[in-house]
Each structure stands twice: as structure tokens, then as C-alpha cells.
Amino acid sequence: MSSAVLVTGGAGYIGSHTVIELLEQGQQVVIVDNLYNSSYEAVRRIEQITNKKVTFYKADILDKQALREIFGRHPEISSVIHFAGLKAVGESTKIPLDYYYTNITGTITLLQVMKEVNVKNIVFSSSATVYGDPPIIPIPETCPIGSTNPYGRTKQFIESIIRDLCTAESDWNAALLRYFNPAGAHPSGILGENPLGVPNNLMPYLSQVAVGKREFLSIFGDDYPTKDGTAIRDYIHVVDLSKGHLAALKKLSEKPGCVEYNLGTGHGSTVLEMVHAFNKAVGRDLPYKIVPRRPGDVTNLTANPTLANNELQWKAEYDLDQTCASLWNWQSKNPNGLEDCPGEAPAEA
Ligand code: NAD
Ligand code: WQD
């Protein structure tokens, strides 16, 4: 029997791009997503881009019975890429219980069902936020971790849960992928980030300024100890990031136990550099104002991606200009994201 990958959160930003890469590599995919932060239209667009039918289940990872039924119907599933969860740092400080419940209990529920059906390969979406305010730049995986917000702590705890599971049961294999700052969109221009409400993150906010949905960008602080005073992040194209998941799946086939990798470019950019790069893609200067720092932000999060480069034979390839151009291609063609697209998800594929 040919094997399939279960992708939780596969209708979301990174998940949908990863599903495309999997399908284009000839893999079978089953998506589970409750569409809390996404739209079924993303699944339709995956099908349009790949010209393949996607198996989709609108289901919650907290619903153990639903997960059992999905695994039961698809005995071909041999590994899981687990994206589903809540991801807004600011919101996590207001409703921490929701974050701990969805992210941690959701992951435990998924792992319990995987164990029942003997599927013991998982790629997990962790985050550079687990490093808190790191003492070493660029950050190696060996850097001490310690997140400063509830969202980041959910990632840190889930990493520990998965690591403990792999230690206790040697037939589990897991890749904990610490993403830096995903940006950009699919080169087709019909799939990209689709934030519901006011974007929390820099690039989606800036792209909404460009289409006139927001008046100006607020730059959070110009008094950081950097060359222009604004904070540094490692922006990685979402297609490069997605390919990292395929490389991680391949690694799991070597049965490595629990491994963790930074997925970043190794190149840091300031907020102002990002604004200038995006201005270049749009062809005009977008308005911004300098405002005070955002609480919880740190000066610099730049990856040392050497381990992933060497052990996964994976490397980010898009440069900043290409990343900004792909974002503008998507945003200018879809100024309201997927909001204008009607249509209910089928209850099941
Ligand atoms: P996203 O919100 O676009 O995708 C997450 C998907 O999970 C959504 O489609 C949502 O509907 C679904 N979902 C949420 N709760 C669910 C539940 N209980 N059951 C089933 N589905 C559920 O987010 P994204 O940017 O694609 O992020 C994917 C993963 O990567 C998340 O785990 C996130 O924490 C992590 N991550 C994201 C970033 C980033 O900046 N985007 C950075 C580091 C890590
Ligand atoms: C980037 C830079 C801001 C918005 C977060 C999470 C991280 C991961 C990615 C999920 C910072 C500045 C931003 C704005 C600004 N997500 N900024 N004006 O904070 O690095 O990372 O998203 O896992 O865990 O913490 O990303 O895009 O919000 O900010 O000046 O309107 O842009 O201060 O320096 P961040 P971001």
C-alpha cells in the first residue's frame, strides 16, 4: 500500500504551502483542519495549483473520536506533519488557557491517537520564539531555550513532551522544526497568508498598507542596538520553509529518534530593511511611523541553519527581493485575501 502524510492545519498559511510541495513530490496527503483561522478556499486553490484532488476533513485535533475515524479510514497514513494550533503571541497573554488547551492538549490527543494506530513519525511546527532573548547570534539549536510568552511556552512544552515520548518509546521519530519568520507567498499568486482581522505580523501588515487597507505601518521601536535602530529577524520564504518539511520527513525515514532543526536563512534584516525591500517590490514608498517598542519583542532572532543545511540537505533559496515580490504578487491580486471567496467546506472528503 502506498503511504500518505496527515497534515494537521493544512488549510493554514504554512500548511497549505507544504501540502502543495508534498503533492508535487507525488505524496498522498490527508488534511485535518477545523478552519478556525483559515478558509476552505485555500484547499480549492491547492487543488487548482497542483491539479490534484485533496482529501480534506473539517475536524478539530482536540476531538479524539474524529481523529480515530480519520486514521481508521486512511490506514495508508504513515507520518504526520502537525501545524494545527493557535499562534498569536499577544493573544496568548490574554487567553493563555485557550493556548495551553488547543496547542498542548491538542497535540497530546493527536499523539495518543497516533500511538493507538501505530503511526509514530511526526514533524512538529515549533518556533524561534522558544529561544526567548538569545545570548548567541546567529542562534544554534544548542542555545538555551526559555520563551517569554504563553504561546512560546506551549511550543517549548510540546517539544519536551515529544522528546520524552521518543525517549520512552524508541520506535517514535520526531523532527521539531523551529521556524524563524515565514514570509512571502506561492509563486502562482493565488495562495498566500490570509490573516483574519488586523495582522499581528510585520509583512502581512505592510502588505495591507500597500493595498490601502491600513493607513500606515507602525514600526515598533527605533532604539534597538542595531544599525538603524529597528529590530532584526530572519525572514524565510514560505516555499523554502515548506520544503524543509519534506526534508525532515525524509530524515525521519532514517529513524533518527527526536531531532530538532532551525529553519531560517541565516540572514538577519531590520524592520526598516524589510520596508525598503517591500517598497521596491511595490514600486513606491509606503507610509510608516515610529512608535514605542512592542512589549516582549527582542533585538535579534537570526538562525544558524547549519545543522538543517548539513543533516537535511536543505537550504533556503529565495532572497529578500524575491520574497517581497511574491508577497506583493499575492496581495495585489487578492487584496482581501480569501475573504471574498464564498463556500462551505464539505464535512468530509
Ligand atoms: P495558521 O493559523 O495559518 O495555520 C494553522 C491552522 O491550524 C489553521 O488553518 C487553523 O484553522 C488550524 N487549527 C487551529 N486550531 C485547530 C484545531 N484545534 N484543530 C484543527 N485545526 C486547527 O498558522 P501558520 O502560520 O500556518 O502556522 C502553522 C504552525 O506553525 C503553527 O503551529 C504555528 O504556531 C507555527 N509557527 C508559525 C509561525 C508564523 O510566523 N506563521 C512561526 C513559527 C511557528
Ligand atoms: C517582526 C518585527 C516587530 C509588526 C512572531 C512570533 C514568532 C513567530 C513569528 C509564530 C519585530 C516589528 C511588527 C508591526 C513592527 N510566530 N513589527 N510593526 O514578533 O518576530 O515573531 O511571528 O510562531 O513566534 O513571535 O514577528 O512579524 O510580528 O515582527 O514594527 O506592525 O517587526 O517589532 O521586530 P516576530 P512579527
Coordinates of C-alpha atoms and ligand atoms in Angstrom, one line a residue:
M1 CA 0.0 0.0 0.0
S2 CA 1.3 3.5 -0.8
S3 CA 1.8 5.8 2.1
A4 CA 0.2 9.1 3.0
V5 CA 1.0 12.1 5.2
L6 CA -1.6 13.5 7.5
V7 CA -1.3 17.3 7.7
T8 CA -3.0 19.0 10.6
G9 CA -3.6 22.7 10.0
G10 CA -3.1 22.0 6.2
A11 CA -5.5 24.8 5.2
G12 CA -3.4 27.4 7.0
Y13 CA -0.6 29.6 5.8
I14 CA 2.4 27.3 6.1
G15 CA 0.4 24.1 6.0
S16 CA -1.2 24.9 2.6
H17 CA 2.2 25.6 1.0
T18 CA 3.6 22.4 2.4
V19 CA 0.7 20.4 1.1
I20 CA 1.5 21.8 -2.4
E21 CA 5.1 20.7 -2.1
L22 CA 4.0 17.2 -0.9
L23 CA 1.5 16.8 -3.7
E24 CA 4.1 18.0 -6.3
Q25 CA 6.5 15.4 -5.0
G26 CA 3.9 12.7 -5.6
Q27 CA 2.9 12.1 -2.0
Q28 CA -0.6 11.4 -0.8
V29 CA -2.0 13.9 1.7
V30 CA -4.9 14.0 4.1
I31 CA -5.6 17.4 5.6
V32 CA -7.3 17.9 9.0
D33 CA -8.2 21.5 9.8
N34 CA -11.1 23.0 11.8
L35 CA -10.8 26.2 9.7
Y36 CA -10.6 28.3 12.8
N37 CA -8.0 30.5 11.2
S38 CA -8.3 29.6 7.6
S39 CA -10.7 29.1 4.7
Y40 CA -11.8 26.1 2.7
E41 CA -10.9 28.2 -0.4
A42 CA -7.2 27.5 0.4
V43 CA -7.9 23.8 -0.2
R44 CA -9.6 24.7 -3.5
R45 CA -6.6 26.7 -4.5
I46 CA -4.2 23.9 -3.6
E47 CA -6.2 21.7 -6.0
Q48 CA -6.0 24.4 -8.7
I49 CA -2.3 24.8 -8.4
T50 CA -1.5 21.1 -8.3
N51 CA -4.3 19.9 -10.4
K52 CA -4.8 17.1 -7.8
K53 CA -7.7 16.3 -5.5
V54 CA -7.1 16.8 -1.8
T55 CA -8.5 14.7 0.9
F56 CA -9.8 17.2 3.5
Y57 CA -11.5 16.7 6.9
K58 CA -13.0 19.6 8.8
A59 CA -12.2 18.4 12.2
D60 CA -10.6 19.5 15.5
I61 CA -7.4 18.0 16.8
L62 CA -9.0 18.0 20.2
D63 CA -11.7 15.6 19.0
K64 CA -10.1 12.2 19.7
Q65 CA -13.0 10.3 18.1
A66 CA -12.8 12.3 14.9
L67 CA -9.1 11.7 14.7
R68 CA -9.6 7.9 15.3
E69 CA -12.1 7.8 12.5
I70 CA -9.8 9.6 10.1
F71 CA -6.8 7.4 10.8
G72 CA -9.2 4.4 10.6
R73 CA -10.4 5.4 7.1
H74 CA -6.8 6.0 6.0
P75 CA -4.6 3.1 7.1
E76 CA -2.1 4.4 4.4
I77 CA -1.1 7.3 6.7
S78 CA 2.5 6.7 7.9
S79 CA 3.5 10.1 9.2
V80 CA 2.0 13.3 10.4
I81 CA 3.0 17.0 9.9
H82 CA 1.5 18.9 12.8
F83 CA 0.8 22.6 12.1
A84 CA -2.6 23.0 13.8
G85 CA -2.7 25.3 16.7
L86 CA -3.1 28.9 17.9
K87 CA -0.2 31.2 17.0
A88 CA -0.7 34.8 18.1
V89 CA 1.8 35.9 20.8
G90 CA -0.1 38.9 22.0
E91 CA -3.4 37.0 22.2
S92 CA -1.7 34.2 24.1
T93 CA -1.0 36.6 27.0
K94 CA -4.8 37.4 27.2
I95 CA -6.2 33.9 26.9
P96 CA -3.4 31.6 28.0
L97 CA -5.8 28.7 28.9
D98 CA -7.1 28.6 25.3
Y99 CA -3.5 28.4 24.1
Y100 CA -2.4 25.7 26.5
Y101 CA -5.6 23.7 25.8
T102 CA -5.5 23.9 22.0
N103 CA -1.8 23.6 21.5
I104 CA -0.8 21.2 24.3
T105 CA -3.9 19.1 24.8
G106 CA -4.5 19.1 21.1
T107 CA -1.0 17.7 20.5
I108 CA -1.3 15.1 23.3
T109 CA -4.7 14.0 21.8
L110 CA -3.1 13.7 18.4
L111 CA -0.1 11.7 19.8
Q112 CA -2.4 9.4 21.7
V113 CA -4.3 8.5 18.6
M114 CA -1.1 8.1 16.6
K115 CA 0.1 5.7 19.2
E116 CA -3.2 3.7 19.1
V117 CA -2.8 3.3 15.3
N118 CA 0.9 2.8 15.4
V119 CA 1.8 5.9 13.4
K120 CA 5.0 7.1 15.1
N121 CA 6.6 9.7 12.8
I122 CA 5.8 13.3 13.4
V123 CA 7.1 16.6 12.2
F124 CA 6.2 19.4 14.6
S125 CA 5.9 23.2 14.0
S126 CA 8.0 24.8 16.7
S127 CA 9.1 28.4 16.6
A128 CA 12.2 30.6 17.1
T129 CA 10.2 32.2 19.9
V130 CA 11.4 29.3 22.1
Y131 CA 14.8 31.0 22.3
G132 CA 13.4 34.0 24.1
D133 CA 16.1 36.7 24.1
P134 CA 19.0 34.6 22.9
P135 CA 22.6 35.2 24.1
I136 CA 24.1 33.9 20.8
I137 CA 23.5 35.3 17.3
P138 CA 23.2 33.5 14.9
I139 CA 21.3 31.1 17.1
P140 CA 22.4 27.4 17.1
E141 CA 19.9 24.7 18.2
T142 CA 22.1 24.2 21.3
C143 CA 21.3 27.7 22.6
P144 CA 19.4 27.6 25.9
I145 CA 15.6 27.9 25.4
G146 CA 13.2 29.9 27.5
S147 CA 10.3 31.6 25.9
T148 CA 8.9 34.8 27.3
N149 CA 5.2 34.4 26.4
P150 CA 2.5 31.7 26.8
Y151 CA 2.4 30.9 23.1
G152 CA 6.1 30.2 23.0
R153 CA 5.8 28.2 26.2
T154 CA 3.3 25.9 24.5
K155 CA 5.9 25.2 21.8
Q156 CA 8.6 24.6 24.4
F157 CA 6.4 22.2 26.4
I158 CA 5.3 20.4 23.3
E159 CA 8.9 20.0 22.3
S160 CA 9.6 18.4 25.7
I161 CA 6.5 16.1 25.5
I162 CA 7.6 14.8 22.1
R163 CA 11.2 14.4 23.2
D164 CA 10.1 12.5 26.4
L165 CA 7.9 10.2 24.2
C166 CA 10.8 9.4 21.9
T167 CA 13.0 8.7 24.9
A168 CA 10.4 6.4 26.4
E169 CA 9.4 4.6 23.2
S170 CA 12.3 4.0 20.8
D171 CA 10.0 3.4 17.8
W172 CA 9.0 7.1 17.7
N173 CA 10.7 9.5 15.3
A174 CA 10.2 13.3 15.5
A175 CA 11.5 16.4 13.9
L176 CA 11.0 19.6 15.9
L177 CA 11.3 22.4 13.4
R178 CA 12.0 25.9 14.8
Y179 CA 10.7 28.3 12.2
F180 CA 12.1 31.8 12.1
N181 CA 9.9 34.4 10.4
P182 CA 7.9 33.0 7.4
A183 CA 7.1 35.5 4.7
G184 CA 6.1 35.6 1.0
A185 CA 3.5 33.6 -0.9
H186 CA 3.2 30.9 -3.5
P187 CA 4.7 32.0 -6.9
S188 CA 1.3 31.3 -8.6
G189 CA -0.1 34.4 -6.9
I190 CA -3.3 32.6 -5.9
L191 CA -2.2 31.3 -2.4
G192 CA -0.6 33.2 0.4
E193 CA -1.1 34.3 4.0
N194 CA -4.7 35.1 4.8
P195 CA -4.8 36.8 8.2
L196 CA -8.3 37.2 9.6
G197 CA -8.7 40.7 11.2
V198 CA -5.8 43.0 11.9
P199 CA -2.5 41.3 11.1
N200 CA -0.1 40.9 14.1
N201 CA 2.9 40.3 11.9
L202 CA 5.1 42.8 10.0
M203 CA 4.9 41.6 6.4
P204 CA 1.1 41.0 6.3
Y205 CA 0.5 44.3 7.9
L206 CA 2.8 46.1 5.5
S207 CA 1.2 44.4 2.5
Q208 CA -2.2 45.6 3.7
V209 CA -0.8 49.2 3.9
A210 CA 0.2 48.7 0.2
V211 CA -3.4 47.8 -0.9
G212 CA -4.9 50.7 1.2
K213 CA -6.5 48.5 3.9
R214 CA -4.3 50.1 6.6
E215 CA -3.2 53.7 6.7
F216 CA 0.4 53.3 7.7
L217 CA 2.8 50.8 9.3
S218 CA 3.7 51.4 13.0
I219 CA 7.4 50.5 13.4
F220 CA 7.7 49.2 17.0
G221 CA 10.9 51.0 18.2
D222 CA 13.9 52.5 16.6
D223 CA 16.1 52.4 19.7
Y224 CA 17.4 48.8 19.4
P225 CA 21.2 48.4 19.3
T226 CA 21.2 47.6 15.6
K227 CA 22.5 49.6 12.5
D228 CA 19.3 51.5 12.0
G229 CA 17.7 51.1 15.5
T230 CA 15.0 48.7 14.4
A231 CA 14.8 45.0 15.4
I232 CA 16.3 42.2 13.4
R233 CA 14.6 39.0 12.2
D234 CA 15.3 36.2 9.8
Y235 CA 12.6 36.2 7.2
I236 CA 12.3 33.0 5.3
H237 CA 10.2 32.4 2.2
V238 CA 7.2 30.1 2.9
V239 CA 8.1 27.8 0.0
D240 CA 11.6 27.3 1.3
L241 CA 10.1 26.6 4.8
S242 CA 7.6 24.2 3.3
K243 CA 10.4 22.3 1.5
G244 CA 12.2 22.0 4.9
H245 CA 9.2 19.7 6.0
L246 CA 9.8 17.4 3.1
A247 CA 13.5 17.2 4.0
A248 CA 12.5 16.5 7.6
L249 CA 10.1 13.7 6.6
K250 CA 13.0 12.1 4.6
K251 CA 15.2 12.4 7.7
L252 CA 12.6 10.5 9.8
S253 CA 12.8 7.6 7.4
E254 CA 16.3 7.1 8.7
K255 CA 14.8 6.6 12.2
P256 CA 16.8 9.3 14.0
G257 CA 14.7 9.5 17.2
C258 CA 13.9 13.1 18.2
V259 CA 15.8 15.7 16.3
E260 CA 15.5 19.5 16.2
Y261 CA 16.3 22.0 13.5
N262 CA 16.3 25.7 12.9
L263 CA 14.6 26.6 9.7
G264 CA 15.9 30.0 8.8
T265 CA 18.1 31.7 6.2
G266 CA 20.9 32.7 8.5
H267 CA 20.5 36.3 7.3
G268 CA 19.0 38.9 9.6
S269 CA 17.1 42.0 8.3
T270 CA 15.9 45.0 10.2
V271 CA 12.3 46.3 10.1
L272 CA 13.5 49.2 8.0
E273 CA 15.3 47.0 5.6
M274 CA 12.1 45.0 5.1
V275 CA 10.1 48.1 4.5
H276 CA 12.7 49.2 1.9
A277 CA 12.7 45.8 0.2
F278 CA 8.9 45.7 0.1
N279 CA 8.8 49.3 -1.3
K280 CA 11.0 48.1 -4.1
A281 CA 8.5 45.3 -4.9
V282 CA 5.5 47.6 -4.8
G283 CA 7.2 50.4 -6.7
R284 CA 6.5 53.2 -4.2
D285 CA 7.4 54.3 -0.6
L286 CA 4.8 53.1 1.9
P287 CA 4.0 55.3 4.9
Y288 CA 5.2 54.4 8.4
K289 CA 5.5 55.9 11.8
I290 CA 8.0 55.1 14.5
V291 CA 6.1 54.2 17.7
P292 CA 7.4 52.7 21.1
R293 CA 8.7 49.2 21.3
R294 CA 6.1 46.3 21.4
P295 CA 6.3 44.6 24.8
G296 CA 8.1 41.3 24.6
D297 CA 10.0 42.0 21.4
V298 CA 13.7 41.2 21.4
T299 CA 16.5 42.8 19.4
N300 CA 17.6 40.0 17.2
L301 CA 16.4 36.5 16.2
T302 CA 18.6 35.2 13.4
A303 CA 19.0 31.5 12.8
N304 CA 22.2 29.5 12.5
P305 CA 20.7 27.0 10.0
T306 CA 23.9 24.9 9.5
L307 CA 22.5 21.8 11.2
A308 CA 19.5 21.7 8.8
N309 CA 21.7 22.6 5.8
N310 CA 24.0 19.6 6.6
E311 CA 21.7 17.0 8.1
L312 CA 18.6 17.6 6.0
Q313 CA 20.5 18.7 2.8
W314 CA 18.1 21.7 2.8
K315 CA 18.8 25.3 2.4
A316 CA 16.7 28.4 2.0
E317 CA 17.0 29.7 -1.6
Y318 CA 14.7 32.7 -2.1
D319 CA 16.3 36.1 -1.4
L320 CA 14.6 39.0 0.2
D321 CA 13.6 40.7 -3.0
Q322 CA 12.0 37.5 -4.3
T323 CA 10.2 37.0 -1.0
C324 CA 8.8 40.6 -1.1
A325 CA 7.9 40.3 -4.8
S326 CA 5.9 37.0 -4.2
L327 CA 4.1 38.7 -1.3
W328 CA 3.1 41.6 -3.4
N329 CA 2.1 39.4 -6.3
W330 CA -0.3 37.6 -4.0
Q331 CA -1.5 40.6 -2.1
S332 CA -2.1 42.8 -5.1
K333 CA -4.1 40.1 -6.9
N334 CA -6.0 39.2 -3.7
P335 CA -6.4 42.5 -1.7
N336 CA -8.9 40.9 0.7
G337 CA -7.0 37.6 1.0
L338 CA -9.6 34.8 0.7
E339 CA -12.3 36.7 2.5
D340 CA -14.3 37.4 -0.7
C341 CA -14.5 33.7 -1.6
P342 CA -17.8 32.1 -0.5
G343 CA -18.3 28.5 0.1
E344 CA -18.6 26.0 2.9
A345 CA -16.2 23.2 3.4
P346 CA -17.6 19.7 2.9
A347 CA -18.0 17.9 6.2
E348 CA -15.5 15.4 4.9
A349 CA -13.8 14.5 1.7
Ligands
NAD1 P1 -2.3 29.3 10.5 O1 -3.1 29.8 11.6 O2 -2.4 29.9 9.2 O3 -2.5 27.7 10.4 C1 -2.8 26.9 11.5 C2 -4.0 26.1 11.0 O4 -4.5 25.3 12.1 C3 -5.2 27.0 10.6 O5 -5.7 26.6 9.3 C4 -6.3 26.7 11.7 O6 -7.6 26.7 11.2 C5 -5.9 25.3 12.1 N1 -6.3 25.0 13.5 C6 -6.2 25.8 14.6 N2 -6.6 25.1 15.7 C7 -7.0 23.9 15.3 C8 -7.6 22.8 15.9 N3 -7.9 22.8 17.2 N4 -7.9 21.7 15.2 C9 -7.7 21.7 13.8 N5 -7.1 22.7 13.2 C10 -6.8 23.8 13.9 O7 -0.8 29.4 11.0 P2 0.6 29.2 10.3 O8 1.3 30.5 10.2 O9 0.4 28.4 9.1 O10 1.4 28.3 11.4 C11 1.4 26.9 11.3 C12 2.1 26.4 12.5 O11 3.4 26.9 12.5 C13 1.5 26.8 13.9 O12 1.7 25.7 14.8 C14 2.3 28.0 14.3 O13 2.4 28.1 15.7 C15 3.7 27.6 13.8 N6 4.6 28.7 13.5 C16 4.1 29.8 12.8 C17 5.0 30.9 12.5 C18 4.5 32.0 11.8 O14 5.0 33.1 11.9 N7 3.5 31.9 10.9 C19 6.2 30.9 13.1 C20 6.7 29.8 13.8 C21 5.8 28.7 14.1
WQD2 C1 8.8 41.2 13.2 C2 9.5 42.6 13.5 C3 8.4 43.8 15.3 C4 4.6 44.4 13.2 C5 6.3 36.4 15.7 C6 6.2 35.4 16.8 C7 7.0 34.2 16.4 C8 6.6 33.7 15.0 C9 6.6 34.8 14.0 C10 4.8 32.2 15.4 C11 9.5 42.8 15.0 C12 8.2 44.5 14.0 C13 5.9 44.0 13.6 C14 4.3 45.8 13.1 C15 6.6 46.3 13.5 N1 5.2 33.3 15.0 N2 6.9 44.9 13.7 N3 5.3 46.7 13.2 O1 7.5 39.1 16.6 O2 9.5 38.4 15.2 O3 7.6 36.8 15.6 O4 5.9 35.9 14.5 O5 5.4 31.3 15.9 O6 6.8 33.2 17.3 O7 6.8 35.9 18.0 O8 7.2 38.7 14.1 O9 6.2 39.9 12.2 O10 5.3 40.2 14.5 O11 7.6 41.1 13.9 O12 7.5 47.1 13.7 O13 3.2 46.2 12.8 O14 8.6 43.6 13.0 O15 8.6 44.6 16.4 O16 10.7 43.5 15.3 P1 8.0 38.3 15.4 P2 6.5 40.0 13.6

